[in-house]
Amino acid sequence: MNFSFMWFHITKQIDGMASPRVKEDNYRYNLYGEEEKNTKWRYGAPPNYGAVNKIFEQGRTKTWPPGSLEEKVQNLVKTWEMEMFHKVRDEDFKTIDPKKYTFSLNGRKAVSLEEKRKLGGGYNSLLQTSLPDDLRGYNPSEETIDTAHMAFVTAFPRGFALEILHVYSGPPVIVYKFRHWGIMEGPFKGHAPTGEQVELFGMAIFELDEGGKIVKVEFFFDRGELLGGLMKGPSVGSSSTEAALGCPFLKNTG
């Protein structure tokens, strides 16, 4: 394998493909410009990451030097996450090879992109569990990609920020430690908002091919760390998720 050739393609991808385009997000690419003019977005338009970017900048614990491996990996992961949550068609993905791509959580059997969609995609694929139904708190088997997205957007109206804490190895196999966090300012599954910060720490492995495309993703984390923070508030009446589903602003947030 020609690692120099592969790194050239990875760097082009992480740096925004080194071609003229409109750049309206400091941490994600493949959102705007000529190459995205025919992209089919899940909620009708590119997501707006303005609010979550502010949370990221105010709450991050690491500020990586421009051009560093850590910064490149962080932007790659943010862009991959954006595409997974907001792009609908295989042909619109630019961070992954849809035909080769596999995903696994906590050592579970790897699934293809299509199988991941059948799990409910988005948050549902990241919150799979073997717990009995009555102990799950959040049950991904009962959620669609849209109801799951709105449940978390309702709980975190300003978004769920991500930072890379450490990169243990660079491509072709990227191993990194991450931190996700947000302020719970809305209800979640019948629990009142706490106004507190909710954090999740974990590890991930991204395997890239010679063209810089992600072909294998593995995540390792405790989902209880996230759900515990979201379900510590007192029980309230009916969830506001149904109302959120009709709100175009919430549909267009990251």
PDB file of C-alpha atoms in Angstrom:
ATOM      1  CA  MET A   1       0.000   0.000   0.000  1.00  0.00           C
ATOM      2  CA  ASN A   2       1.333   3.446  -0.926  1.00  0.00           C
ATOM      3  CA  PHE A   3       0.816   5.382   2.298  1.00  0.00           C
ATOM      4  CA  SER A   4       2.080   8.674   0.847  1.00  0.00           C
ATOM      5  CA  PHE A   5      -0.515   8.443  -1.913  1.00  0.00           C
ATOM      6  CA  MET A   6      -3.233   7.572   0.597  1.00  0.00           C
ATOM      7  CA  TRP A   7      -2.236  10.432   2.934  1.00  0.00           C
ATOM      8  CA  PHE A   8      -2.391  12.863   0.004  1.00  0.00           C
ATOM      9  CA  HIS A   9      -6.015  11.909  -0.630  1.00  0.00           C
ATOM     10  CA  ILE A  10      -6.900  11.978   3.065  1.00  0.00           C
ATOM     11  CA  THR A  11      -5.367  15.434   3.458  1.00  0.00           C
ATOM     12  CA  LYS A  12      -7.272  16.701   0.413  1.00  0.00           C
ATOM     13  CA  GLN A  13     -10.500  15.391   1.859  1.00  0.00           C
ATOM     14  CA  ILE A  14      -9.941  16.764   5.357  1.00  0.00           C
ATOM     15  CA  ASP A  15      -8.820  20.139   4.001  1.00  0.00           C
ATOM     16  CA  GLY A  16     -11.958  20.471   1.876  1.00  0.00           C
ATOM     17  CA  MET A  17     -10.717  18.712  -1.267  1.00  0.00           C
ATOM     18  CA  ALA A  18      -8.299  21.585  -2.015  1.00  0.00           C
ATOM     19  CA  SER A  19     -10.682  23.097  -4.560  1.00  0.00           C
ATOM     20  CA  PRO A  20     -12.578  26.420  -4.659  1.00  0.00           C
ATOM     21  CA  ARG A  21     -15.869  26.177  -2.785  1.00  0.00           C
ATOM     22  CA  VAL A  22     -18.080  28.093  -0.411  1.00  0.00           C
ATOM     23  CA  LYS A  23     -16.970  27.315   3.133  1.00  0.00           C
ATOM     24  CA  GLU A  24     -19.487  28.291   5.772  1.00  0.00           C
ATOM     25  CA  ASP A  25     -18.465  25.983   8.598  1.00  0.00           C
ATOM     26  CA  ASN A  26     -15.072  26.045  10.277  1.00  0.00           C
ATOM     27  CA  TYR A  27     -15.097  22.376  11.249  1.00  0.00           C
ATOM     28  CA  ARG A  28     -17.052  20.524   8.550  1.00  0.00           C
ATOM     29  CA  TYR A  29     -16.856  20.278   4.793  1.00  0.00           C
ATOM     30  CA  ASN A  30     -19.081  18.700   2.127  1.00  0.00           C
ATOM     31  CA  LEU A  31     -21.883  21.034   3.213  1.00  0.00           C
ATOM     32  CA  TYR A  32     -21.915  23.766   0.581  1.00  0.00           C
ATOM     33  CA  GLY A  33     -20.636  24.623  -2.860  1.00  0.00           C
ATOM     34  CA  GLU A  34     -20.948  23.262  -6.375  1.00  0.00           C
ATOM     35  CA  GLU A  35     -20.353  19.635  -5.394  1.00  0.00           C
ATOM     36  CA  GLU A  36     -23.321  19.723  -3.004  1.00  0.00           C
ATOM     37  CA  LYS A  37     -25.839  21.459  -5.264  1.00  0.00           C
ATOM     38  CA  ASN A  38     -27.703  18.193  -5.984  1.00  0.00           C
ATOM     39  CA  THR A  39     -27.317  16.658  -2.527  1.00  0.00           C
ATOM     40  CA  LYS A  40     -30.542  15.347  -1.018  1.00  0.00           C
ATOM     41  CA  TRP A  41     -30.693  16.554   2.591  1.00  0.00           C
ATOM     42  CA  ARG A  42     -32.802  14.676   5.115  1.00  0.00           C
ATOM     43  CA  TYR A  43     -34.513  17.864   6.313  1.00  0.00           C
ATOM     44  CA  GLY A  44     -34.504  19.729   3.017  1.00  0.00           C
ATOM     45  CA  ALA A  45     -31.347  21.849   3.446  1.00  0.00           C
ATOM     46  CA  PRO A  46     -27.816  21.656   4.871  1.00  0.00           C
ATOM     47  CA  PRO A  47     -27.851  21.621   8.693  1.00  0.00           C
ATOM     48  CA  ASN A  48     -26.944  24.758  10.610  1.00  0.00           C
ATOM     49  CA  TYR A  49     -24.107  24.157  13.082  1.00  0.00           C
ATOM     50  CA  GLY A  50     -23.749  27.752  14.284  1.00  0.00           C
ATOM     51  CA  ALA A  51     -25.072  27.126  17.819  1.00  0.00           C
ATOM     52  CA  VAL A  52     -23.184  23.887  18.432  1.00  0.00           C
ATOM     53  CA  ASN A  53     -19.973  25.434  17.109  1.00  0.00           C
ATOM     54  CA  LYS A  54     -20.272  28.108  19.820  1.00  0.00           C
ATOM     55  CA  ILE A  55     -20.716  25.423  22.489  1.00  0.00           C
ATOM     56  CA  PHE A  56     -17.686  23.625  21.073  1.00  0.00           C
ATOM     57  CA  GLU A  57     -15.505  26.736  21.108  1.00  0.00           C
ATOM     58  CA  GLN A  58     -16.582  27.702  24.628  1.00  0.00           C
ATOM     59  CA  GLY A  59     -16.405  24.239  26.184  1.00  0.00           C
ATOM     60  CA  ARG A  60     -13.590  22.363  24.456  1.00  0.00           C
ATOM     61  CA  THR A  61     -10.660  21.228  26.540  1.00  0.00           C
ATOM     62  CA  LYS A  62      -8.239  20.910  23.610  1.00  0.00           C
ATOM     63  CA  THR A  63      -7.346  23.461  20.944  1.00  0.00           C
ATOM     64  CA  TRP A  64      -5.381  21.691  18.232  1.00  0.00           C
ATOM     65  CA  PRO A  65      -2.881  23.581  16.031  1.00  0.00           C
ATOM     66  CA  PRO A  66      -4.111  24.259  12.476  1.00  0.00           C
ATOM     67  CA  GLY A  67      -2.979  21.505  10.139  1.00  0.00           C
ATOM     68  CA  SER A  68      -2.167  19.065  12.958  1.00  0.00           C
ATOM     69  CA  LEU A  69      -3.200  15.425  12.758  1.00  0.00           C
ATOM     70  CA  GLU A  70      -5.593  15.993  15.660  1.00  0.00           C
ATOM     71  CA  GLU A  71      -7.331  18.883  13.915  1.00  0.00           C
ATOM     72  CA  LYS A  72      -7.608  16.909  10.670  1.00  0.00           C
ATOM     73  CA  VAL A  73      -9.086  13.891  12.463  1.00  0.00           C
ATOM     74  CA  GLN A  74     -11.499  16.093  14.421  1.00  0.00           C
ATOM     75  CA  ASN A  75     -12.798  17.739  11.244  1.00  0.00           C
ATOM     76  CA  LEU A  76     -13.038  14.382   9.483  1.00  0.00           C
ATOM     77  CA  VAL A  77     -15.112  12.901  12.324  1.00  0.00           C
ATOM     78  CA  LYS A  78     -17.398  15.956  12.476  1.00  0.00           C
ATOM     79  CA  THR A  79     -17.935  15.767   8.713  1.00  0.00           C
ATOM     80  CA  TRP A  80     -18.563  12.006   8.800  1.00  0.00           C
ATOM     81  CA  GLU A  81     -21.103  12.552  11.588  1.00  0.00           C
ATOM     82  CA  MET A  82     -22.831  15.300   9.593  1.00  0.00           C
ATOM     83  CA  GLU A  83     -23.125  13.075   6.527  1.00  0.00           C
ATOM     84  CA  MET A  84     -24.427  10.105   8.521  1.00  0.00           C
ATOM     85  CA  PHE A  85     -27.170  12.180  10.137  1.00  0.00           C
ATOM     86  CA  HIS A  86     -28.156  14.494   7.298  1.00  0.00           C
ATOM     87  CA  LYS A  87     -27.423  12.966   3.878  1.00  0.00           C
ATOM     88  CA  VAL A  88     -29.871  10.459   2.456  1.00  0.00           C
ATOM     89  CA  ARG A  89     -28.397   8.964  -0.714  1.00  0.00           C
ATOM     90  CA  ASP A  90     -25.287   6.816  -1.067  1.00  0.00           C
ATOM     91  CA  GLU A  91     -24.028   8.935  -3.963  1.00  0.00           C
ATOM     92  CA  ASP A  92     -23.950  12.050  -1.751  1.00  0.00           C
ATOM     93  CA  PHE A  93     -21.525  10.607   0.816  1.00  0.00           C
ATOM     94  CA  LYS A  94     -17.977  11.850   0.385  1.00  0.00           C
ATOM     95  CA  THR A  95     -16.275  10.702   3.583  1.00  0.00           C
ATOM     96  CA  ILE A  96     -17.125   7.004   3.149  1.00  0.00           C
ATOM     97  CA  ASP A  97     -17.203   4.309   0.490  1.00  0.00           C
ATOM     98  CA  PRO A  98     -20.853   3.162   0.810  1.00  0.00           C
ATOM     99  CA  LYS A  99     -20.159  -0.217  -0.813  1.00  0.00           C
ATOM    100  CA  LYS A 100     -17.356  -1.150   1.603  1.00  0.00           C
ATOM    101  CA  TYR A 101     -18.491   0.692   4.716  1.00  0.00           C
ATOM    102  CA  THR A 102     -19.192  -1.231   7.932  1.00  0.00           C
ATOM    103  CA  PHE A 103     -20.134  -0.042  11.422  1.00  0.00           C
ATOM    104  CA  SER A 104     -19.956  -1.747  14.814  1.00  0.00           C
ATOM    105  CA  LEU A 105     -20.658  -0.719  18.399  1.00  0.00           C
ATOM    106  CA  ASN A 106     -18.907  -2.099  21.482  1.00  0.00           C
ATOM    107  CA  GLY A 107     -17.607  -5.188  19.697  1.00  0.00           C
ATOM    108  CA  ARG A 108     -20.943  -6.179  18.174  1.00  0.00           C
ATOM    109  CA  LYS A 109     -21.098  -7.759  14.738  1.00  0.00           C
ATOM    110  CA  ALA A 110     -20.278  -5.203  12.040  1.00  0.00           C
ATOM    111  CA  VAL A 111     -23.168  -4.093   9.828  1.00  0.00           C
ATOM    112  CA  SER A 112     -23.279  -2.593   6.349  1.00  0.00           C
ATOM    113  CA  LEU A 113     -24.610   0.880   5.584  1.00  0.00           C
ATOM    114  CA  GLU A 114     -27.960  -0.594   4.558  1.00  0.00           C
ATOM    115  CA  GLU A 115     -28.145  -2.732   7.697  1.00  0.00           C
ATOM    116  CA  LYS A 116     -27.274   0.348   9.762  1.00  0.00           C
ATOM    117  CA  ARG A 117     -30.238   2.145   8.204  1.00  0.00           C
ATOM    118  CA  LYS A 118     -32.483  -0.780   9.201  1.00  0.00           C
ATOM    119  CA  LEU A 119     -31.363  -0.281  12.804  1.00  0.00           C
ATOM    120  CA  GLY A 120     -32.749   3.245  12.558  1.00  0.00           C
ATOM    121  CA  GLY A 121     -29.509   5.010  11.629  1.00  0.00           C
ATOM    122  CA  GLY A 122     -28.257   8.066  13.500  1.00  0.00           C
ATOM    123  CA  TYR A 123     -28.634   7.855  17.263  1.00  0.00           C
ATOM    124  CA  ASN A 124     -30.374   4.463  17.113  1.00  0.00           C
ATOM    125  CA  SER A 125     -27.358   2.678  15.659  1.00  0.00           C
ATOM    126  CA  LEU A 126     -25.164   4.318  18.324  1.00  0.00           C
ATOM    127  CA  LEU A 127     -27.438   3.335  21.218  1.00  0.00           C
ATOM    128  CA  GLN A 128     -27.971  -0.370  20.542  1.00  0.00           C
ATOM    129  CA  THR A 129     -28.254  -2.434  23.708  1.00  0.00           C
ATOM    130  CA  SER A 130     -28.934  -5.967  24.930  1.00  0.00           C
ATOM    131  CA  LEU A 131     -30.818  -4.714  28.010  1.00  0.00           C
ATOM    132  CA  PRO A 132     -34.424  -5.937  28.474  1.00  0.00           C
ATOM    133  CA  ASP A 133     -36.965  -3.532  27.010  1.00  0.00           C
ATOM    134  CA  ASP A 134     -38.221  -2.360  30.411  1.00  0.00           C
ATOM    135  CA  LEU A 135     -34.706  -1.333  31.497  1.00  0.00           C
ATOM    136  CA  ARG A 136     -33.620   0.529  28.399  1.00  0.00           C
ATOM    137  CA  GLY A 137     -34.849   4.010  29.210  1.00  0.00           C
ATOM    138  CA  TYR A 138     -34.308   4.863  25.567  1.00  0.00           C
ATOM    139  CA  ASN A 139     -35.299   1.977  23.284  1.00  0.00           C
ATOM    140  CA  PRO A 140     -33.776   2.303  19.791  1.00  0.00           C
ATOM    141  CA  SER A 141     -35.949  -0.499  18.447  1.00  0.00           C
ATOM    142  CA  GLU A 142     -39.017   1.713  18.983  1.00  0.00           C
ATOM    143  CA  GLU A 143     -37.579   4.807  17.298  1.00  0.00           C
ATOM    144  CA  THR A 144     -37.171   5.936  13.703  1.00  0.00           C
ATOM    145  CA  ILE A 145     -34.226   8.018  12.550  1.00  0.00           C
ATOM    146  CA  ASP A 146     -36.469  11.103  12.653  1.00  0.00           C
ATOM    147  CA  THR A 147     -38.038  10.547  16.088  1.00  0.00           C
ATOM    148  CA  ALA A 148     -34.604   9.757  17.528  1.00  0.00           C
ATOM    149  CA  HIS A 149     -33.052  12.863  15.995  1.00  0.00           C
ATOM    150  CA  MET A 150     -35.825  15.075  17.315  1.00  0.00           C
ATOM    151  CA  ALA A 151     -35.673  13.533  20.798  1.00  0.00           C
ATOM    152  CA  PHE A 152     -32.030  14.550  21.100  1.00  0.00           C
ATOM    153  CA  VAL A 153     -32.412  17.900  19.347  1.00  0.00           C
ATOM    154  CA  THR A 154     -35.229  18.688  21.787  1.00  0.00           C
ATOM    155  CA  ALA A 155     -33.040  17.788  24.771  1.00  0.00           C
ATOM    156  CA  PHE A 156     -30.011  19.615  23.318  1.00  0.00           C
ATOM    157  CA  PRO A 157     -31.508  22.527  21.331  1.00  0.00           C
ATOM    158  CA  ARG A 158     -28.071  24.107  20.885  1.00  0.00           C
ATOM    159  CA  GLY A 159     -26.535  20.832  19.777  1.00  0.00           C
ATOM    160  CA  PHE A 160     -24.269  18.052  21.028  1.00  0.00           C
ATOM    161  CA  ALA A 161     -20.662  19.155  20.628  1.00  0.00           C
ATOM    162  CA  LEU A 162     -17.740  16.869  19.805  1.00  0.00           C
ATOM    163  CA  GLU A 163     -14.017  17.181  20.444  1.00  0.00           C
ATOM    164  CA  ILE A 164     -11.116  14.820  19.883  1.00  0.00           C
ATOM    165  CA  LEU A 165      -9.089  14.385  23.067  1.00  0.00           C
ATOM    166  CA  HIS A 166      -6.271  12.237  21.734  1.00  0.00           C
ATOM    167  CA  VAL A 167      -5.256  10.582  18.474  1.00  0.00           C
ATOM    168  CA  TYR A 168      -3.353   7.353  19.144  1.00  0.00           C
ATOM    169  CA  SER A 169      -2.603   6.493  15.512  1.00  0.00           C
ATOM    170  CA  GLY A 170      -3.020   8.145  12.143  1.00  0.00           C
ATOM    171  CA  PRO A 171      -4.306   6.681   8.887  1.00  0.00           C
ATOM    172  CA  PRO A 172      -4.918   4.183   7.502  1.00  0.00           C
ATOM    173  CA  VAL A 173      -6.255   3.085  10.919  1.00  0.00           C
ATOM    174  CA  ILE A 174      -7.171   6.126  13.026  1.00  0.00           C
ATOM    175  CA  VAL A 175      -7.662   5.420  16.721  1.00  0.00           C
ATOM    176  CA  TYR A 176      -8.902   8.282  18.855  1.00  0.00           C
ATOM    177  CA  LYS A 177     -10.519   9.245  22.160  1.00  0.00           C
ATOM    178  CA  PHE A 178     -13.481  11.624  22.026  1.00  0.00           C
ATOM    179  CA  ARG A 179     -15.765  13.703  24.207  1.00  0.00           C
ATOM    180  CA  HIS A 180     -19.366  14.618  23.365  1.00  0.00           C
ATOM    181  CA  TRP A 181     -21.251  17.172  25.463  1.00  0.00           C
ATOM    182  CA  GLY A 182     -24.303  19.411  25.480  1.00  0.00           C
ATOM    183  CA  ILE A 183     -26.554  21.404  27.820  1.00  0.00           C
ATOM    184  CA  MET A 184     -29.862  19.700  28.549  1.00  0.00           C
ATOM    185  CA  GLU A 185     -32.265  22.581  27.997  1.00  0.00           C
ATOM    186  CA  GLY A 186     -35.267  20.548  26.848  1.00  0.00           C
ATOM    187  CA  PRO A 187     -37.152  17.430  28.004  1.00  0.00           C
ATOM    188  CA  PHE A 188     -36.110  13.894  27.088  1.00  0.00           C
ATOM    189  CA  LYS A 189     -38.447  10.911  27.120  1.00  0.00           C
ATOM    190  CA  GLY A 190     -40.699  12.320  29.820  1.00  0.00           C
ATOM    191  CA  HIS A 191     -37.886  13.750  31.953  1.00  0.00           C
ATOM    192  CA  ALA A 192     -37.642  17.467  32.651  1.00  0.00           C
ATOM    193  CA  PRO A 193     -34.601  19.437  31.487  1.00  0.00           C
ATOM    194  CA  THR A 194     -31.914  19.901  34.125  1.00  0.00           C
ATOM    195  CA  GLY A 195     -30.017  22.795  32.548  1.00  0.00           C
ATOM    196  CA  GLU A 196     -26.868  20.814  33.269  1.00  0.00           C
ATOM    197  CA  GLN A 197     -24.043  19.699  31.023  1.00  0.00           C
ATOM    198  CA  VAL A 198     -24.262  16.067  29.890  1.00  0.00           C
ATOM    199  CA  GLU A 199     -21.029  14.402  28.781  1.00  0.00           C
ATOM    200  CA  LEU A 200     -20.059  11.191  27.018  1.00  0.00           C
ATOM    201  CA  PHE A 201     -16.513   9.862  26.615  1.00  0.00           C
ATOM    202  CA  GLY A 202     -15.417   7.038  24.361  1.00  0.00           C
ATOM    203  CA  MET A 203     -12.981   5.539  21.882  1.00  0.00           C
ATOM    204  CA  ALA A 204     -13.314   4.964  18.153  1.00  0.00           C
ATOM    205  CA  ILE A 205     -11.464   3.373  15.264  1.00  0.00           C
ATOM    206  CA  PHE A 206     -11.808   4.630  11.697  1.00  0.00           C
ATOM    207  CA  GLU A 207     -10.191   2.592   8.924  1.00  0.00           C
ATOM    208  CA  LEU A 208      -9.553   4.399   5.621  1.00  0.00           C
ATOM    209  CA  ASP A 209      -8.739   3.056   2.181  1.00  0.00           C
ATOM    210  CA  GLU A 210      -6.029   4.327  -0.182  1.00  0.00           C
ATOM    211  CA  GLY A 211      -8.367   6.998  -1.503  1.00  0.00           C
ATOM    212  CA  GLY A 212      -8.968   8.417   1.975  1.00  0.00           C
ATOM    213  CA  LYS A 213     -12.517   7.027   2.240  1.00  0.00           C
ATOM    214  CA  ILE A 214     -13.747   5.581   5.517  1.00  0.00           C
ATOM    215  CA  VAL A 215     -14.514   1.869   5.098  1.00  0.00           C
ATOM    216  CA  LYS A 216     -14.790   0.680   8.701  1.00  0.00           C
ATOM    217  CA  VAL A 217     -16.000   2.371  11.885  1.00  0.00           C
ATOM    218  CA  GLU A 218     -15.936   0.966  15.419  1.00  0.00           C
ATOM    219  CA  PHE A 219     -17.192   2.798  18.519  1.00  0.00           C
ATOM    220  CA  PHE A 220     -16.691   1.901  22.168  1.00  0.00           C
ATOM    221  CA  PHE A 221     -18.561   3.770  24.928  1.00  0.00           C
ATOM    222  CA  ASP A 222     -21.110   3.382  27.725  1.00  0.00           C
ATOM    223  CA  ARG A 223     -24.496   4.611  26.557  1.00  0.00           C
ATOM    224  CA  GLY A 224     -25.584   4.827  30.204  1.00  0.00           C
ATOM    225  CA  GLU A 225     -23.179   7.730  30.652  1.00  0.00           C
ATOM    226  CA  LEU A 226     -25.299   9.730  28.199  1.00  0.00           C
ATOM    227  CA  LEU A 227     -28.755   8.488  29.151  1.00  0.00           C
ATOM    228  CA  GLY A 228     -28.086   8.825  32.885  1.00  0.00           C
ATOM    229  CA  GLY A 229     -27.558  12.557  32.465  1.00  0.00           C
ATOM    230  CA  LEU A 230     -30.677  12.892  30.318  1.00  0.00           C
ATOM    231  CA  MET A 231     -32.982  10.960  32.647  1.00  0.00           C
ATOM    232  CA  LYS A 232     -31.983  12.386  36.044  1.00  0.00           C
ATOM    233  CA  GLY A 233     -34.599  15.141  35.908  1.00  0.00           C
ATOM    234  CA  PRO A 234     -38.075  14.619  37.418  1.00  0.00           C
ATOM    235  CA  SER A 235     -40.771  13.001  35.338  1.00  0.00           C
ATOM    236  CA  VAL A 236     -43.006  15.402  33.457  1.00  0.00           C
ATOM    237  CA  GLY A 237     -46.099  15.084  31.280  1.00  0.00           C
ATOM    238  CA  SER A 238     -46.091  14.282  27.582  1.00  0.00           C
ATOM    239  CA  SER A 239     -42.863  14.822  25.686  1.00  0.00           C
ATOM    240  CA  SER A 240     -42.521  17.853  23.430  1.00  0.00           C
ATOM    241  CA  THR A 241     -40.876  15.734  20.748  1.00  0.00           C
ATOM    242  CA  GLU A 242     -44.080  15.619  18.701  1.00  0.00           C
ATOM    243  CA  ALA A 243     -44.174  19.413  18.599  1.00  0.00           C
ATOM    244  CA  ALA A 244     -40.511  19.514  17.668  1.00  0.00           C
ATOM    245  CA  LEU A 245     -41.154  17.322  14.646  1.00  0.00           C
ATOM    246  CA  GLY A 246     -43.141  20.148  13.103  1.00  0.00           C
ATOM    247  CA  CYS A 247     -40.534  22.833  13.799  1.00  0.00           C
ATOM    248  CA  PRO A 248     -38.422  23.661  10.732  1.00  0.00           C
ATOM    249  CA  PHE A 249     -35.735  25.296  12.892  1.00  0.00           C
ATOM    250  CA  LEU A 250     -35.153  22.146  14.923  1.00  0.00           C
ATOM    251  CA  LYS A 251     -35.192  20.002  11.787  1.00  0.00           C
ATOM    252  CA  ASN A 252     -32.363  22.081  10.401  1.00  0.00           C
ATOM    253  CA  THR A 253     -30.030  21.904  13.397  1.00  0.00           C
ATOM    254  CA  GLY A 254     -27.117  19.537  13.933  1.00  0.00           C
TER     255      GLY A 254
END
